[in-house]
Each structure stands twice: as C-alpha cells, then as structure tokens.
XYZ file of C-alpha atoms in Angstrom:
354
model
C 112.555 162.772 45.241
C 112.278 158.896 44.423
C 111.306 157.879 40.682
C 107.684 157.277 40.637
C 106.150 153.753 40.436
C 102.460 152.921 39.052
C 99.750 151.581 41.363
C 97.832 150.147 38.769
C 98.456 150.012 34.890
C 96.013 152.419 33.339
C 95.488 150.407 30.251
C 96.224 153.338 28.102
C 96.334 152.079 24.749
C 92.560 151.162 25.219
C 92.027 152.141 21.882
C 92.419 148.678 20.684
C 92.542 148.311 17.160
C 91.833 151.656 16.222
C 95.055 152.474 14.899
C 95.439 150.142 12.010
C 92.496 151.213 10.626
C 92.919 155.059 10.771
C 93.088 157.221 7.631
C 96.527 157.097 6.303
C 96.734 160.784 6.827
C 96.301 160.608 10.499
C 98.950 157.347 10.508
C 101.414 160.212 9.309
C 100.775 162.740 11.856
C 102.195 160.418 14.172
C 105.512 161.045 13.305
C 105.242 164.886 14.400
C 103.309 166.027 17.672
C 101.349 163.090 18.147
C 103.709 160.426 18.366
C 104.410 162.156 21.855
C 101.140 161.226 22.859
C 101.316 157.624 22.084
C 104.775 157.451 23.759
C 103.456 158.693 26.754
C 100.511 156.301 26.638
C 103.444 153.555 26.510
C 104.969 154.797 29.323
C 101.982 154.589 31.760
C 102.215 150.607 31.181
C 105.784 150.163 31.655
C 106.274 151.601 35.136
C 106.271 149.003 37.713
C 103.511 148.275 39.186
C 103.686 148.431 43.008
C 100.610 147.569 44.568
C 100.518 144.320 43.116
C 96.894 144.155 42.304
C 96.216 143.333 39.004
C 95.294 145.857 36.303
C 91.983 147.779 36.625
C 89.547 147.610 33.577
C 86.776 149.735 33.972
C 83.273 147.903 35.474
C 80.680 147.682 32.751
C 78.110 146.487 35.140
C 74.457 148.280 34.414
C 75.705 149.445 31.351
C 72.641 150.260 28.605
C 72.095 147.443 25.877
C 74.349 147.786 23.631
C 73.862 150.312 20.037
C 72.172 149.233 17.086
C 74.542 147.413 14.351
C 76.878 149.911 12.940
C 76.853 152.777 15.935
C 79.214 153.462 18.425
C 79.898 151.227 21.458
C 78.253 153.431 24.066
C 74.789 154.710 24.883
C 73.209 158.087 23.911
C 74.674 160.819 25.945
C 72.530 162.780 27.778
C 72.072 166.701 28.561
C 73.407 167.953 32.463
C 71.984 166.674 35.364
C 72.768 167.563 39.000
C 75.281 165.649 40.159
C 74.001 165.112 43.854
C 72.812 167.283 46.407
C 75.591 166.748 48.981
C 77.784 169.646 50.704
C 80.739 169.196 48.923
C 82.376 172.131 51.649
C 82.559 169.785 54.107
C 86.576 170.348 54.708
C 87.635 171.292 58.042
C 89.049 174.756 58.902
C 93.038 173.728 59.973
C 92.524 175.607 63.473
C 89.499 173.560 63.906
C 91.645 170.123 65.456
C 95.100 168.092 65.267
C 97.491 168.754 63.226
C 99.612 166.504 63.917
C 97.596 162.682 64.193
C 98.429 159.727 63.477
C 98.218 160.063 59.180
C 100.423 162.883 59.499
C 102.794 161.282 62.084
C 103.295 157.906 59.479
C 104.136 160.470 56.817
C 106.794 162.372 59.166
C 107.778 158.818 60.593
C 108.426 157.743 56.793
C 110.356 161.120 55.684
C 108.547 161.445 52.760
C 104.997 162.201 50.801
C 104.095 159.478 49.119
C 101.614 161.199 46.213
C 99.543 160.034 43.258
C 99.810 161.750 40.438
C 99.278 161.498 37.029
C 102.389 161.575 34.512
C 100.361 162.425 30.802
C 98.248 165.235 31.973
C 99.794 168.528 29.637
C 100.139 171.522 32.034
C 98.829 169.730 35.361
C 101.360 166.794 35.776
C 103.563 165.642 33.117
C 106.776 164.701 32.322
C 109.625 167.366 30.496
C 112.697 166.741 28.477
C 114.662 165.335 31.121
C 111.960 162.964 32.059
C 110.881 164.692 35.343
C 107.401 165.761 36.647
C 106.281 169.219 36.517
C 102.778 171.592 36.306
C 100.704 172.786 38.366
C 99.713 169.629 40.348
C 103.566 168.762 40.457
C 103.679 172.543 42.387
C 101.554 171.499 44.525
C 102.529 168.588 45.974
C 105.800 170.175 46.673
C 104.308 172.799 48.380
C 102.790 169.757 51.127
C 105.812 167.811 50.964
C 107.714 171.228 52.340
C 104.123 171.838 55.073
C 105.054 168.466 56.308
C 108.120 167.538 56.380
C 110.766 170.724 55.710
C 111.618 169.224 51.998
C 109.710 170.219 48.980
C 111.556 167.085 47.488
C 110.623 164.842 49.885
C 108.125 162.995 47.677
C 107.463 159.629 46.052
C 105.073 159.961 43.112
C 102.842 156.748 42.052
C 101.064 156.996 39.395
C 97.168 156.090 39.215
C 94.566 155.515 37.093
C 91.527 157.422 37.085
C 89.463 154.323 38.346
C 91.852 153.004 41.168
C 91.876 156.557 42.428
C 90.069 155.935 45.815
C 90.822 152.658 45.939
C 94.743 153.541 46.506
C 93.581 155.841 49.183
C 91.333 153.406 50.960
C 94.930 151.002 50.748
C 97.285 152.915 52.239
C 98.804 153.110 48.680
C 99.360 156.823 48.370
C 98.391 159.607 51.209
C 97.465 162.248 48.734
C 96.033 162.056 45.339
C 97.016 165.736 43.550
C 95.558 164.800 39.828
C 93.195 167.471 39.089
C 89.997 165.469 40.698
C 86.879 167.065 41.002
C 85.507 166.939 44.451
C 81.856 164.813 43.673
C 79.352 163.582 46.046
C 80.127 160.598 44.504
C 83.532 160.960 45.370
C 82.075 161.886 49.663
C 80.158 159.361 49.991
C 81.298 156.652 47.893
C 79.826 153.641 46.175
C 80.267 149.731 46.298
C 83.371 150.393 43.845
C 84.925 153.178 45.095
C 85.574 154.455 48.885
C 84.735 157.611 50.343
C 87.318 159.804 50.002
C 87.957 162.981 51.585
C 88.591 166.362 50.439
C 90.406 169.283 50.675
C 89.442 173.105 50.267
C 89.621 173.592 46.521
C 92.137 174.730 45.043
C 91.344 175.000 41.611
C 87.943 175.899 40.113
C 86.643 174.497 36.597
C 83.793 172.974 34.410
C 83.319 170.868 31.640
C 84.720 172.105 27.978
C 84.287 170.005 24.773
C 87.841 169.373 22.436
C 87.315 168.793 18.876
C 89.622 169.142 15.949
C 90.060 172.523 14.466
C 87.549 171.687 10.667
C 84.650 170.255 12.808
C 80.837 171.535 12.596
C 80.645 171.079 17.043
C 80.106 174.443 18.654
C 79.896 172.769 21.716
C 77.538 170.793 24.630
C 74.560 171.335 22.087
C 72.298 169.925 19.683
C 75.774 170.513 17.230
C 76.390 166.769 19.003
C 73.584 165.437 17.264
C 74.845 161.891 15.973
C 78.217 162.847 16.824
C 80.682 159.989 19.561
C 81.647 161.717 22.497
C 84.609 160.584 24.168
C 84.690 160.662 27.976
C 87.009 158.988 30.920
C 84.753 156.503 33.266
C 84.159 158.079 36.854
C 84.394 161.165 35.525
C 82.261 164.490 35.555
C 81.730 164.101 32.380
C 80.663 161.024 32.581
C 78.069 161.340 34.897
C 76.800 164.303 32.592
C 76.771 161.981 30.094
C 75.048 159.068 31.408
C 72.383 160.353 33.008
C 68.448 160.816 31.775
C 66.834 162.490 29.105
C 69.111 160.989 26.407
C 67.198 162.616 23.245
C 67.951 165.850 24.253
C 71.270 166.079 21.750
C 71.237 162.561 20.197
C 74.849 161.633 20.711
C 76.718 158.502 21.682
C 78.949 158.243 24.045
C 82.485 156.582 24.170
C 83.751 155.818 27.590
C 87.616 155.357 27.694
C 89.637 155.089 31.168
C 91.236 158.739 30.903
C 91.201 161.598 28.520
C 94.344 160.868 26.807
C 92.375 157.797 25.806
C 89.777 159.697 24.510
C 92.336 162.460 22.558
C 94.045 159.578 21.246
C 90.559 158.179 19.480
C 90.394 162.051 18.378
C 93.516 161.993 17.071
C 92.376 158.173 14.985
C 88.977 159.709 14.065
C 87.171 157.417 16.026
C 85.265 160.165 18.073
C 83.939 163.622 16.833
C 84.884 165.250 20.204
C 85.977 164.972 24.182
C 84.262 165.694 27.115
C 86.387 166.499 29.897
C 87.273 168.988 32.587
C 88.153 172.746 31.023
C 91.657 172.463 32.980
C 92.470 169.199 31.098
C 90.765 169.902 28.157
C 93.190 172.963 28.413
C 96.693 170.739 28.902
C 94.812 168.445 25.605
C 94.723 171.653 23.437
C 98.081 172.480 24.252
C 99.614 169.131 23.726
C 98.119 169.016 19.660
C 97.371 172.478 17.749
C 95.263 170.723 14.995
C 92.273 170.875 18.249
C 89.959 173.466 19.929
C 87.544 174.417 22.779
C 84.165 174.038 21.435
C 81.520 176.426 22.913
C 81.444 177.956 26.840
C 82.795 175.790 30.045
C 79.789 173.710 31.068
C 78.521 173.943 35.055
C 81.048 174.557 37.664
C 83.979 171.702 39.387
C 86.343 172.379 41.717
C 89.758 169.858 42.178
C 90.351 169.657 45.520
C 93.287 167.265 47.187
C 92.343 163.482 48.116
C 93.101 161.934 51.140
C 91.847 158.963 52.680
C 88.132 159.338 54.302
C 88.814 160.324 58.481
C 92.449 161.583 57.984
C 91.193 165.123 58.959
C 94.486 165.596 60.848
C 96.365 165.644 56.963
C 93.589 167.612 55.460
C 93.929 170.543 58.120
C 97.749 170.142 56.922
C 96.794 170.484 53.692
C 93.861 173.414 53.708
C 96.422 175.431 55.837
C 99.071 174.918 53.014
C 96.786 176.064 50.559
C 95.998 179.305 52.527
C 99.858 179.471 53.404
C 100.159 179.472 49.175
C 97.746 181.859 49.021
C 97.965 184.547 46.024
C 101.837 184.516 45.741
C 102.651 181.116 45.333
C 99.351 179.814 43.627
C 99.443 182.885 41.082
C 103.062 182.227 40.225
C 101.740 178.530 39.489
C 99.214 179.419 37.528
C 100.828 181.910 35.376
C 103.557 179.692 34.529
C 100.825 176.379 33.541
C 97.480 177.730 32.794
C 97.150 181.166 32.126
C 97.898 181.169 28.273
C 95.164 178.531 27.792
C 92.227 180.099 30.578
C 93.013 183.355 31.152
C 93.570 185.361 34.126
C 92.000 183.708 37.162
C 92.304 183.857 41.314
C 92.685 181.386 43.539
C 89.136 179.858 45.175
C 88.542 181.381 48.368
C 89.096 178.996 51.310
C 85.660 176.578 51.852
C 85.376 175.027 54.830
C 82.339 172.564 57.007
C-alpha cells in the first residue's frame, strides 16, 4: 500500500487571518486537542501534489452581493429545499453486464486501486499514531482493492479536495473516490464545473446535523439560527440547503469554507456559531473536540455512495457486488468499530439498483 499523494491542495488553512485575532482563551486550547486539528490541516498542503494542476479555490461566480458592513461574508442561509428530482438509484445490478471491461482491466493491468480519499475526516478516513489511514471509508476501499485484485493492500490513496472531487474522476486521476460523498443529482448529471459522476449502491445512509460548541443557545436547523454564521463546505449538501430560496425563513448567514474541517476550525476561532454538515461527519467532528455537540434531529435523508467515473459501469458492478459480498458481517464489524458510539445502532442500506 503506496503512501498517498494529493491531487490538489485543499487550501485548508482557509481561515485566513482568523487566528490572530481569536480570544486568547481559544489561542490556548490549541495546545491540547485542537492543535491536532490544525496539524492535520498542515498536512493536507504538504503532500505532493500529483496531478499537477494548480490549487483549486472554490468558484464564487453568481454568488449574492455581498453583506451589509459589519456581517458575515456570505448570504442569508436559507430553509431545505429539494435537491433535484433525479433517480439517484440509477446503479446497475452487478449480474446485469461486464464485469470485467476495460476500467476494471487498467486497474488489474496496473496491480493496484488507485483511491481518493480524504486524510482529516475523524472516524471515516484519517490518519492514527503511526501515520496510517484508517475508518470506515479506509475499510472500504480495502474491501475493493481485495474484489479486484486478490490484495486488500493493493491501494494507492490520493487525497482530494471536496471541489476537485469529480474533476479527478473525469482525469483519470483516481478510479474510486471513497470520502463519504453524498450521491446528488448534482453529482448525476453534472454542471459546467463539475462532471457527471457515477454512483454506486449506497452504502451508508445519513442527513444533515448541525455542530456547535457545548454553552451555545442553537437547538438546531431552526429559527435558534436567527443571526447566527453557519459554516458549510462548497458543493456540499449543506450547501445547497443553504443557498437556496426563501432566505428569511431563519435569518442566518452563511460561511462557505472548502471542507468541514475548515468550518470546525472557524468554530474552534469563534468565527461561526455552528456547522452544517453531513450527520456522519458531523459525527467524526464531535469526536475529534469534546468542548462540541449535535444540535437538534438529523435534517432530510443522504446516502454516500462510491464515485467512479461517469460510463465505467463495468467497475461499479465490481463495486455494488462487493458491497453485497460485505453484506452484514463485514459492514457491521466496520461500523461498530467507527460509528456506532457516535450514531447508534444502524444496518447496512439495502442494495438500490436502476
């Protein structure tokens, strides 16, 4: 199992010049539990960057005018609003064709799974002590890397930023992204940004959650938010439920950051009130610092499914069949060992298929 390389830098210390002027209080807590976070940040912009585009910054383009003098940087946010009205179960069934085309046959030719992963997120893919990847995305990919090729090591992890996700699919960069993505219509079909991508069956099932620190007044996605900054990772679910129309309903503003350790990082600084991000992440984000909680009941319904690039159905039968392979045993054992102290007891999603 190679070293993983980065196919973009994430521009994780996004957070500009927040830090020098953060309470001194906070400046001190960075010598416990939270100067973890920062030095993962730092290591997300050291790896080598191997696709040798330059770094990604988020597009602003369309972007409402800009707040009145003295509010946050970002618009109002806005109450939930469907997301599309696409089949997102559009996966094919892995007796339905090939298993064994030509995506599959450059991985086999290769010897080895080249994923993308992410290395900061707590429970789903980070890195331990001894520096090396593990959670339950890290399982995962293991689990294909042994489908296809005999070798549950037999993997190169890059690591990519949340907004170069489908473009390192679209470039041959990586052949599966496992970084707990929500399958989207946006996602499907694409936009003049980002490819299509394709998905797999999920395999995990989620919704939004809101993370604010333990003495705050937020009970969650209500009118609590009123006047509050919400900090959310572009291209995200949560940004889309944040973007959207109706923006009096709660009267927040919205902070749009390229991940969610961004945004836990501004947390940490006090320059938000609260995050907006996936329950499973928000999950690994209340795990990584005690001194935050889950504020109020998950909000909709996501499921991650695997990535690949759009018309590689011959690797996503690969994959679907892997996941049914995993099935209760080996899913269960994943998810007791990552998730279950922070969610609860859950099942794996039945198989969905087009």
């Amino acid at each position: 199992m190679k070293e993983e390389t980065a196919v973009a830098n994430a521009g994780a210390g996004s957070g500009g010049s927040a830090r020098d002027d953060a309470p001194r209080r906070v400046r001190r807590r960075l010598a416990g539990g939270w100067a973890a976070v920062w030095l993962a940040a730092a290591a997300l912009v050291t790896v080598p960057t191997v696709s040798g585009a330059a770094p990604q910054q988020a597009s602003t383009a369309g972007a409402r005018p800009a707040a009145p003098a003295g509010a946050p940087d970002q618009a109002p946010l806005q109450p939930p609003s469907a997301e599309g009205d696409c089949d997102t179960r559009v996966s094919p069934d892995p007796e339905s064709g090939s298993q064994n085309g030509a995506a599959v046959k450059r991985i086999k030719e290769r010897g080895e799974l080249i994923a993308g992963v992410a290395q900061n997120s707590k429970l789903w893919s980070h890195r331990n002590a001894k520096g090396d990847l593990e959670g339950f995305d890290i399982d995962l990919v293991k689990q294909l890397a042994d489908a296809l090729l005999g070798d549950s090591e037999a993997v190169e992890f890059r690591t990519v930023p949340i907004d170069r996700r489908q473009q390192a699919l679209e470039h041959g960069e990586v052949d599966v992204l496992v970084q707990a993505m929500p399958i989207t219509c946006r996602s499907l079909e694409g936009t003049p940004e980002e490819p299509a991508v394709d998905f797999s069956s999920p395999y995990f099932e989620t919704g939004q959650r809101v993370l604010v620190p333990q003495n705050s007044d937020i009970s969650g996605f209500n009118r609590t938010l009123k006047g509050k900054t919400v900090c959310t990772a572009y291209g995200s679910t949560g940004y889309e439920l944040l973007s959207g129309d109706g923006q009096e309903k709660y009267g927040a503003w919205m902070r749009a950051r390229p991940g969610a350790l961004d945004c836990l990082m501004l947390l940490q600084l006090s320059r938000v009130d609260a995050v907006l991000t996936d329950s499973g992440l928000a999950a690994g984000l209340a795990d990584q610092e005690d001194g935050t909680r889950l504020a109020g009941p998950q909000i909709g319904k996501d499921s991650y499914g695997v990535a690949v690039k759009h018309g590689t159905d011959d690797l996503l039968r690969v994959v679907n069949a892997t996941l049914e392979k995993a099935g209760k045993s080996a899913w269960q054992k994943s998810y007791d060992r990552w998730l279950k102290d922070r969610l609860g007891p859950a099942d794996p999603p039945a198989p969905q298929y087009g």
